[in-house]
Structure formats: structure tokens, C-alpha cells
Amino acid sequence: MKYLEWATYALVVVALLFLLQVTFFAKSTDDHGIVDTLPAMLEYFHEDQDRLVLIVLTPTCPYCLQSYPFYRTLIAEKSKNIGVVAGINSSVSIELQRRVLQKENISVDTLIALPNQDWGITFVPTIIILDDRARVEHVWIGLLDADQEKEVLSVISQNE
């Protein structure tokens, strides 16, 4: 009986150590959860574009609404060889999002419905920079602070 008790205690300790290691000490190679490549986005590249900005949002998200002034700046300051696509979850009305973008004077190249969950996009707003092979280069999630906005503008205003 004592052997069984000790084995149980040892098993609990090992399980706790494993849980602590996974929770606090494991280093994630993917800190944003978004898949590495979005091949379906290749069709939204134009011949003269070598990068694409994908802005994922929804018409009722308060952080998206707060981000609209920044999106206007982003579109105005991007380099000419970068396209801008706005994507919404396929369960949301694309027409409603189109009207909100028009009202906010945000002119994107394309507005599409996305399979957010399949691509690992779990939060809005999200900004994703894709290279010409639809590989994810940069990701920003949530309402951006001033430093993050500067970082995004730096990436999209130059040719890396």
C-alpha cells in the first residue's frame, strides 16, 4: 500500500513539474498563433506589388473602430508596391463592413471574408504583412500603441 501511495505522490509531482515547465518555461516559436503562409492571399496581389497588408477586423469591434484613424494613415503612407486587403470573419456581414469602411473614409484594395479560425486569427484587429509568396512577415494584434503604430508604418513605408 505504501508503494502505491509513493508512486501516486511521485506521479503528481512529475505532472506538476511538467505543467510548470509548459506554462512558464517553454519558449514558443510562434508567439502569435497565425499560420506561416496564407496561400489563398496570393490572388489578391497585383503585378506591381511585392507585399500585402492584411487588416483583419469586424464592424462592431470597438478596438477596430478606434484603429480607423491609424488605418487611414497606414494606407496614405504605404509604399506603392504594397497592397491593402481588409478581411472579416466569414460569419460577419461583408456589406456592413464595406459601409463602415466607406463612412470612415478607408479605401482598401479588396474586402474579403476570411476563414479566421483556420488561419489562426483569433483576435481583431490584427495586421499581417505578407511577402510575395504569401508568407507571414509581421503580425500586430489588438489596439496598437504609438510605438507599435510607428513600427507598422516603418515596415510598410519602405522596401525591406
PDB file of N, CA and C in Angstrom, residues 62-129:
ATOM      1  N   PRO A  62     -14.875  47.431 -30.936  1.00  0.00           N
ATOM      2  CA  PRO A  62     -14.516  48.783 -30.502  1.00  0.00           C
ATOM      3  C   PRO A  62     -13.051  49.130 -30.768  1.00  0.00           C
ATOM      4  N   TYR A  63     -12.150  48.153 -30.672  1.00  0.00           N
ATOM      5  CA  TYR A  63     -10.733  48.424 -30.939  1.00  0.00           C
ATOM      6  C   TYR A  63     -10.494  48.654 -32.424  1.00  0.00           C
ATOM      7  N   CYS A  64     -11.280  47.975 -33.263  1.00  0.00           N
ATOM      8  CA  CYS A  64     -11.195  48.226 -34.704  1.00  0.00           C
ATOM      9  C   CYS A  64     -11.621  49.655 -34.998  1.00  0.00           C
ATOM     10  N   LEU A  65     -12.737  50.073 -34.403  1.00  0.00           N
ATOM     11  CA  LEU A  65     -13.240  51.433 -34.614  1.00  0.00           C
ATOM     12  C   LEU A  65     -12.210  52.472 -34.166  1.00  0.00           C
ATOM     13  N   GLN A  66     -11.546  52.221 -33.051  1.00  0.00           N
ATOM     14  CA  GLN A  66     -10.516  53.143 -32.563  1.00  0.00           C
ATOM     15  C   GLN A  66      -9.289  53.147 -33.472  1.00  0.00           C
ATOM     16  N   SER A  67      -9.097  52.079 -34.227  1.00  0.00           N
ATOM     17  CA  SER A  67      -7.915  51.958 -35.094  1.00  0.00           C
ATOM     18  C   SER A  67      -8.107  52.595 -36.464  1.00  0.00           C
ATOM     19  N   TYR A  68      -9.323  52.969 -36.837  1.00  0.00           N
ATOM     20  CA  TYR A  68      -9.577  53.508 -38.175  1.00  0.00           C
ATOM     21  C   TYR A  68      -8.709  54.720 -38.528  1.00  0.00           C
ATOM     22  N   PRO A  69      -8.485  55.679 -37.627  1.00  0.00           N
ATOM     23  CA  PRO A  69      -7.593  56.783 -37.996  1.00  0.00           C
ATOM     24  C   PRO A  69      -6.185  56.289 -38.364  1.00  0.00           C
ATOM     25  N   PHE A  70      -5.707  55.291 -37.642  1.00  0.00           N
ATOM     26  CA  PHE A  70      -4.395  54.737 -37.981  1.00  0.00           C
ATOM     27  C   PHE A  70      -4.426  54.032 -39.331  1.00  0.00           C
ATOM     28  N   TYR A  71      -5.501  53.315 -39.636  1.00  0.00           N
ATOM     29  CA  TYR A  71      -5.592  52.637 -40.932  1.00  0.00           C
ATOM     30  C   TYR A  71      -5.567  53.645 -42.078  1.00  0.00           C
ATOM     31  N   ARG A  72      -6.208  54.809 -41.886  1.00  0.00           N
ATOM     32  CA  ARG A  72      -6.146  55.850 -42.922  1.00  0.00           C
ATOM     33  C   ARG A  72      -4.701  56.305 -43.123  1.00  0.00           C
ATOM     34  N   THR A  73      -3.980  56.485 -42.033  1.00  0.00           N
ATOM     35  CA  THR A  73      -2.568  56.871 -42.114  1.00  0.00           C
ATOM     36  C   THR A  73      -1.740  55.782 -42.783  1.00  0.00           C
ATOM     37  N   LEU A  74      -1.979  54.542 -42.401  1.00  0.00           N
ATOM     38  CA  LEU A  74      -1.258  53.408 -42.981  1.00  0.00           C
ATOM     39  C   LEU A  74      -1.435  53.384 -44.502  1.00  0.00           C
ATOM     40  N   ILE A  75      -2.654  53.527 -44.957  1.00  0.00           N
ATOM     41  CA  ILE A  75      -2.935  53.481 -46.389  1.00  0.00           C
ATOM     42  C   ILE A  75      -2.293  54.662 -47.105  1.00  0.00           C
ATOM     43  N   ALA A  76      -2.301  55.819 -46.469  1.00  0.00           N
ATOM     44  CA  ALA A  76      -1.713  57.013 -47.089  1.00  0.00           C
ATOM     45  C   ALA A  76      -0.190  56.932 -47.173  1.00  0.00           C
ATOM     46  N   GLU A  77       0.454  56.281 -46.196  1.00  0.00           N
ATOM     47  CA  GLU A  77       1.913  56.290 -46.130  1.00  0.00           C
ATOM     48  C   GLU A  77       2.593  55.026 -46.644  1.00  0.00           C
ATOM     49  N   LYS A  78       1.824  54.032 -47.060  1.00  0.00           N
ATOM     50  CA  LYS A  78       2.443  52.788 -47.535  1.00  0.00           C
ATOM     51  C   LYS A  78       3.183  53.041 -48.846  1.00  0.00           C
ATOM     52  N   SER A  79       4.177  52.222 -49.118  1.00  0.00           N
ATOM     53  CA  SER A  79       4.878  52.338 -50.399  1.00  0.00           C
ATOM     54  C   SER A  79       3.970  51.827 -51.510  1.00  0.00           C
ATOM     55  N   LYS A  80       4.278  52.201 -52.728  1.00  0.00           N
ATOM     56  CA  LYS A  80       3.408  51.889 -53.872  1.00  0.00           C
ATOM     57  C   LYS A  80       3.334  50.402 -54.188  1.00  0.00           C
ATOM     58  N   ASN A  81       4.341  49.652 -53.784  1.00  0.00           N
ATOM     59  CA  ASN A  81       4.360  48.230 -54.121  1.00  0.00           C
ATOM     60  C   ASN A  81       3.715  47.348 -53.049  1.00  0.00           C
ATOM     61  N   ILE A  82       2.898  47.948 -52.200  1.00  0.00           N
ATOM     62  CA  ILE A  82       2.198  47.201 -51.151  1.00  0.00           C
ATOM     63  C   ILE A  82       0.702  47.383 -51.334  1.00  0.00           C
ATOM     64  N   GLY A  83      -0.030  46.275 -51.376  1.00  0.00           N
ATOM     65  CA  GLY A  83      -1.483  46.322 -51.449  1.00  0.00           C
ATOM     66  C   GLY A  83      -2.085  46.211 -50.064  1.00  0.00           C
ATOM     67  N   VAL A  84      -3.338  46.628 -49.923  1.00  0.00           N
ATOM     68  CA  VAL A  84      -4.030  46.551 -48.635  1.00  0.00           C
ATOM     69  C   VAL A  84      -5.346  45.809 -48.833  1.00  0.00           C
ATOM     70  N   VAL A  85      -5.523  44.747 -48.065  1.00  0.00           N
ATOM     71  CA  VAL A  85      -6.745  43.953 -48.089  1.00  0.00           C
ATOM     72  C   VAL A  85      -7.336  43.986 -46.680  1.00  0.00           C
ATOM     73  N   ALA A  86      -8.621  44.253 -46.585  1.00  0.00           N
ATOM     74  CA  ALA A  86      -9.315  44.156 -45.305  1.00  0.00           C
ATOM     75  C   ALA A  86     -10.059  42.834 -45.304  1.00  0.00           C
ATOM     76  N   GLY A  87      -9.936  42.107 -44.225  1.00  0.00           N
ATOM     77  CA  GLY A  87     -10.611  40.822 -44.119  1.00  0.00           C
ATOM     78  C   GLY A  87     -11.477  40.770 -42.884  1.00  0.00           C
ATOM     79  N   ILE A  88     -12.632  40.136 -43.034  1.00  0.00           N
ATOM     80  CA  ILE A  88     -13.521  39.945 -41.900  1.00  0.00           C
ATOM     81  C   ILE A  88     -13.864  38.462 -41.798  1.00  0.00           C
ATOM     82  N   ASN A  89     -14.297  38.062 -40.629  1.00  0.00           N
ATOM     83  CA  ASN A  89     -14.731  36.691 -40.420  1.00  0.00           C
ATOM     84  C   ASN A  89     -15.913  36.403 -41.329  1.00  0.00           C
ATOM     85  N   SER A  90     -15.946  35.229 -41.885  1.00  0.00           N
ATOM     86  CA  SER A  90     -16.994  34.880 -42.845  1.00  0.00           C
ATOM     87  C   SER A  90     -18.398  34.868 -42.242  1.00  0.00           C
ATOM     88  N   SER A  91     -18.513  34.893 -40.917  1.00  0.00           N
ATOM     89  CA  SER A  91     -19.835  34.923 -40.287  1.00  0.00           C
ATOM     90  C   SER A  91     -20.376  36.351 -40.149  1.00  0.00           C
ATOM     91  N   VAL A  92     -19.570  37.339 -40.521  1.00  0.00           N
ATOM     92  CA  VAL A  92     -19.962  38.741 -40.386  1.00  0.00           C
ATOM     93  C   VAL A  92     -20.414  39.274 -41.744  1.00  0.00           C
ATOM     94  N   SER A  93     -21.306  40.228 -41.725  1.00  0.00           N
ATOM     95  CA  SER A  93     -21.815  40.825 -42.957  1.00  0.00           C
ATOM     96  C   SER A  93     -20.735  41.655 -43.640  1.00  0.00           C
ATOM     97  N   ILE A  94     -20.351  41.244 -44.830  1.00  0.00           N
ATOM     98  CA  ILE A  94     -19.338  41.973 -45.578  1.00  0.00           C
ATOM     99  C   ILE A  94     -19.880  43.332 -46.036  1.00  0.00           C
ATOM    100  N   GLU A  95     -21.174  43.406 -46.304  1.00  0.00           N
ATOM    101  CA  GLU A  95     -21.774  44.678 -46.720  1.00  0.00           C
ATOM    102  C   GLU A  95     -21.745  45.692 -45.579  1.00  0.00           C
ATOM    103  N   LEU A  96     -22.016  45.246 -44.367  1.00  0.00           N
ATOM    104  CA  LEU A  96     -21.939  46.143 -43.214  1.00  0.00           C
ATOM    105  C   LEU A  96     -20.514  46.665 -43.054  1.00  0.00           C
ATOM    106  N   GLN A  97     -19.528  45.775 -43.176  1.00  0.00           N
ATOM    107  CA  GLN A  97     -18.133  46.213 -43.056  1.00  0.00           C
ATOM    108  C   GLN A  97     -17.781  47.191 -44.173  1.00  0.00           C
ATOM    109  N   ARG A  98     -18.253  46.949 -45.376  1.00  0.00           N
ATOM    110  CA  ARG A  98     -17.989  47.854 -46.500  1.00  0.00           C
ATOM    111  C   ARG A  98     -18.528  49.258 -46.196  1.00  0.00           C
ATOM    112  N   ARG A  99     -19.761  49.309 -45.662  1.00  0.00           N
ATOM    113  CA  ARG A  99     -20.362  50.605 -45.330  1.00  0.00           C
ATOM    114  C   ARG A  99     -19.589  51.327 -44.233  1.00  0.00           C
ATOM    115  N   VAL A 100     -19.133  50.576 -43.228  1.00  0.00           N
ATOM    116  CA  VAL A 100     -18.363  51.186 -42.141  1.00  0.00           C
ATOM    117  C   VAL A 100     -17.049  51.747 -42.686  1.00  0.00           C
ATOM    118  N   LEU A 101     -16.359  50.996 -43.537  1.00  0.00           N
ATOM    119  CA  LEU A 101     -15.112  51.479 -44.128  1.00  0.00           C
ATOM    120  C   LEU A 101     -15.350  52.732 -44.969  1.00  0.00           C
ATOM    121  N   GLN A 102     -16.433  52.750 -45.737  1.00  0.00           N
ATOM    122  CA  GLN A 102     -16.754  53.937 -46.540  1.00  0.00           C
ATOM    123  C   GLN A 102     -17.033  55.137 -45.652  1.00  0.00           C
ATOM    124  N   LYS A 103     -17.810  54.926 -44.616  1.00  0.00           N
ATOM    125  CA  LYS A 103     -18.141  56.010 -43.682  1.00  0.00           C
ATOM    126  C   LYS A 103     -16.874  56.576 -43.045  1.00  0.00           C
ATOM    127  N   GLU A 104     -15.924  55.704 -42.735  1.00  0.00           N
ATOM    128  CA  GLU A 104     -14.675  56.117 -42.096  1.00  0.00           C
ATOM    129  C   GLU A 104     -13.622  56.580 -43.110  1.00  0.00           C
ATOM    130  N   ASN A 105     -13.990  56.585 -44.395  1.00  0.00           N
ATOM    131  CA  ASN A 105     -13.103  57.028 -45.469  1.00  0.00           C
ATOM    132  C   ASN A 105     -11.811  56.194 -45.522  1.00  0.00           C
ATOM    133  N   ILE A 106     -11.982  54.885 -45.421  1.00  0.00           N
ATOM    134  CA  ILE A 106     -10.858  53.956 -45.516  1.00  0.00           C
ATOM    135  C   ILE A 106     -10.995  53.188 -46.819  1.00  0.00           C
ATOM    136  N   SER A 107     -10.031  53.391 -47.695  1.00  0.00           N
ATOM    137  CA  SER A 107     -10.083  52.809 -49.029  1.00  0.00           C
ATOM    138  C   SER A 107      -9.067  51.678 -49.146  1.00  0.00           C
ATOM    139  N   VAL A 108      -9.559  50.439 -49.052  1.00  0.00           N
ATOM    140  CA  VAL A 108      -8.691  49.270 -49.201  1.00  0.00           C
ATOM    141  C   VAL A 108      -8.817  48.756 -50.629  1.00  0.00           C
ATOM    142  N   ASP A 109      -7.821  47.999 -51.074  1.00  0.00           N
ATOM    143  CA  ASP A 109      -7.868  47.429 -52.422  1.00  0.00           C
ATOM    144  C   ASP A 109      -8.972  46.392 -52.544  1.00  0.00           C
ATOM    145  N   THR A 110      -9.154  45.588 -51.494  1.00  0.00           N
ATOM    146  CA  THR A 110     -10.126  44.499 -51.528  1.00  0.00           C
ATOM    147  C   THR A 110     -10.679  44.270 -50.128  1.00  0.00           C
ATOM    148  N   LEU A 111     -11.951  43.895 -50.057  1.00  0.00           N
ATOM    149  CA  LEU A 111     -12.584  43.488 -48.808  1.00  0.00           C
ATOM    150  C   LEU A 111     -13.054  42.051 -48.992  1.00  0.00           C
ATOM    151  N   ILE A 112     -12.584  41.165 -48.124  1.00  0.00           N
ATOM    152  CA  ILE A 112     -12.892  39.738 -48.278  1.00  0.00           C
ATOM    153  C   ILE A 112     -13.340  39.122 -46.961  1.00  0.00           C
ATOM    154  N   ALA A 113     -14.002  37.973 -47.071  1.00  0.00           N
ATOM    155  CA  ALA A 113     -14.339  37.157 -45.906  1.00  0.00           C
ATOM    156  C   ALA A 113     -13.236  36.122 -45.728  1.00  0.00           C
ATOM    157  N   LEU A 114     -12.804  35.928 -44.495  1.00  0.00           N
ATOM    158  CA  LEU A 114     -11.673  35.043 -44.206  1.00  0.00           C
ATOM    159  C   LEU A 114     -12.074  33.855 -43.346  1.00  0.00           C
ATOM    160  N   PRO A 115     -11.368  32.746 -43.500  1.00  0.00           N
ATOM    161  CA  PRO A 115     -11.532  31.631 -42.565  1.00  0.00           C
ATOM    162  C   PRO A 115     -10.621  31.854 -41.349  1.00  0.00           C
ATOM    163  N   ASN A 116     -10.971  32.834 -40.523  1.00  0.00           N
ATOM    164  CA  ASN A 116     -10.101  33.256 -39.421  1.00  0.00           C
ATOM    165  C   ASN A 116      -9.575  32.102 -38.577  1.00  0.00           C
ATOM    166  N   GLN A 117     -10.454  31.225 -38.132  1.00  0.00           N
ATOM    167  CA  GLN A 117     -10.028  30.134 -37.259  1.00  0.00           C
ATOM    168  C   GLN A 117      -9.036  29.212 -37.959  1.00  0.00           C
ATOM    169  N   ASP A 118      -9.261  28.922 -39.233  1.00  0.00           N
ATOM    170  CA  ASP A 118      -8.354  28.051 -39.982  1.00  0.00           C
ATOM    171  C   ASP A 118      -6.965  28.661 -40.092  1.00  0.00           C
ATOM    172  N   TRP A 119      -6.887  29.967 -40.130  1.00  0.00           N
ATOM    173  CA  TRP A 119      -5.605  30.653 -40.293  1.00  0.00           C
ATOM    174  C   TRP A 119      -4.972  31.026 -38.957  1.00  0.00           C
ATOM    175  N   GLY A 120      -5.650  30.731 -37.856  1.00  0.00           N
ATOM    176  CA  GLY A 120      -5.092  31.029 -36.541  1.00  0.00           C
ATOM    177  C   GLY A 120      -5.327  32.458 -36.090  1.00  0.00           C
ATOM    178  N   ILE A 121      -6.219  33.156 -36.754  1.00  0.00           N
ATOM    179  CA  ILE A 121      -6.522  34.536 -36.383  1.00  0.00           C
ATOM    180  C   ILE A 121      -7.658  34.491 -35.374  1.00  0.00           C
ATOM    181  N   THR A 122      -7.342  34.832 -34.123  1.00  0.00           N
ATOM    182  CA  THR A 122      -8.337  34.704 -33.071  1.00  0.00           C
ATOM    183  C   THR A 122      -8.777  36.041 -32.491  1.00  0.00           C
ATOM    184  N   PHE A 123      -8.061  37.120 -32.806  1.00  0.00           N
ATOM    185  CA  PHE A 123      -8.399  38.426 -32.255  1.00  0.00           C
ATOM    186  C   PHE A 123      -8.436  39.470 -33.354  1.00  0.00           C
ATOM    187  N   VAL A 124      -9.311  40.454 -33.178  1.00  0.00           N
ATOM    188  CA  VAL A 124      -9.339  41.608 -34.054  1.00  0.00           C
ATOM    189  C   VAL A 124      -9.164  42.852 -33.191  1.00  0.00           C
ATOM    190  N   PRO A 125      -8.577  43.874 -33.725  1.00  0.00           N
ATOM    191  CA  PRO A 125      -7.963  43.952 -35.041  1.00  0.00           C
ATOM    192  C   PRO A 125      -6.613  43.245 -35.069  1.00  0.00           C
ATOM    193  N   THR A 126      -6.258  42.770 -36.236  1.00  0.00           N
ATOM    194  CA  THR A 126      -4.954  42.163 -36.482  1.00  0.00           C
ATOM    195  C   THR A 126      -4.421  42.708 -37.794  1.00  0.00           C
ATOM    196  N   ILE A 127      -3.141  43.051 -37.801  1.00  0.00           N
ATOM    197  CA  ILE A 127      -2.477  43.491 -39.025  1.00  0.00           C
ATOM    198  C   ILE A 127      -1.414  42.457 -39.353  1.00  0.00           C
ATOM    199  N   ILE A 128      -1.448  41.954 -40.595  1.00  0.00           N
ATOM    200  CA  ILE A 128      -0.492  40.943 -41.045  1.00  0.00           C
ATOM    201  C   ILE A 128       0.184  41.464 -42.307  1.00  0.00           C
ATOM    202  N   ILE A 129       1.504  41.415 -42.335  1.00  0.00           N
ATOM    203  CA  ILE A 129       2.265  41.767 -43.539  1.00  0.00           C
ATOM    204  C   ILE A 129       2.704  40.467 -44.197  1.00  0.00           C
TER     205      ILE A 129
END
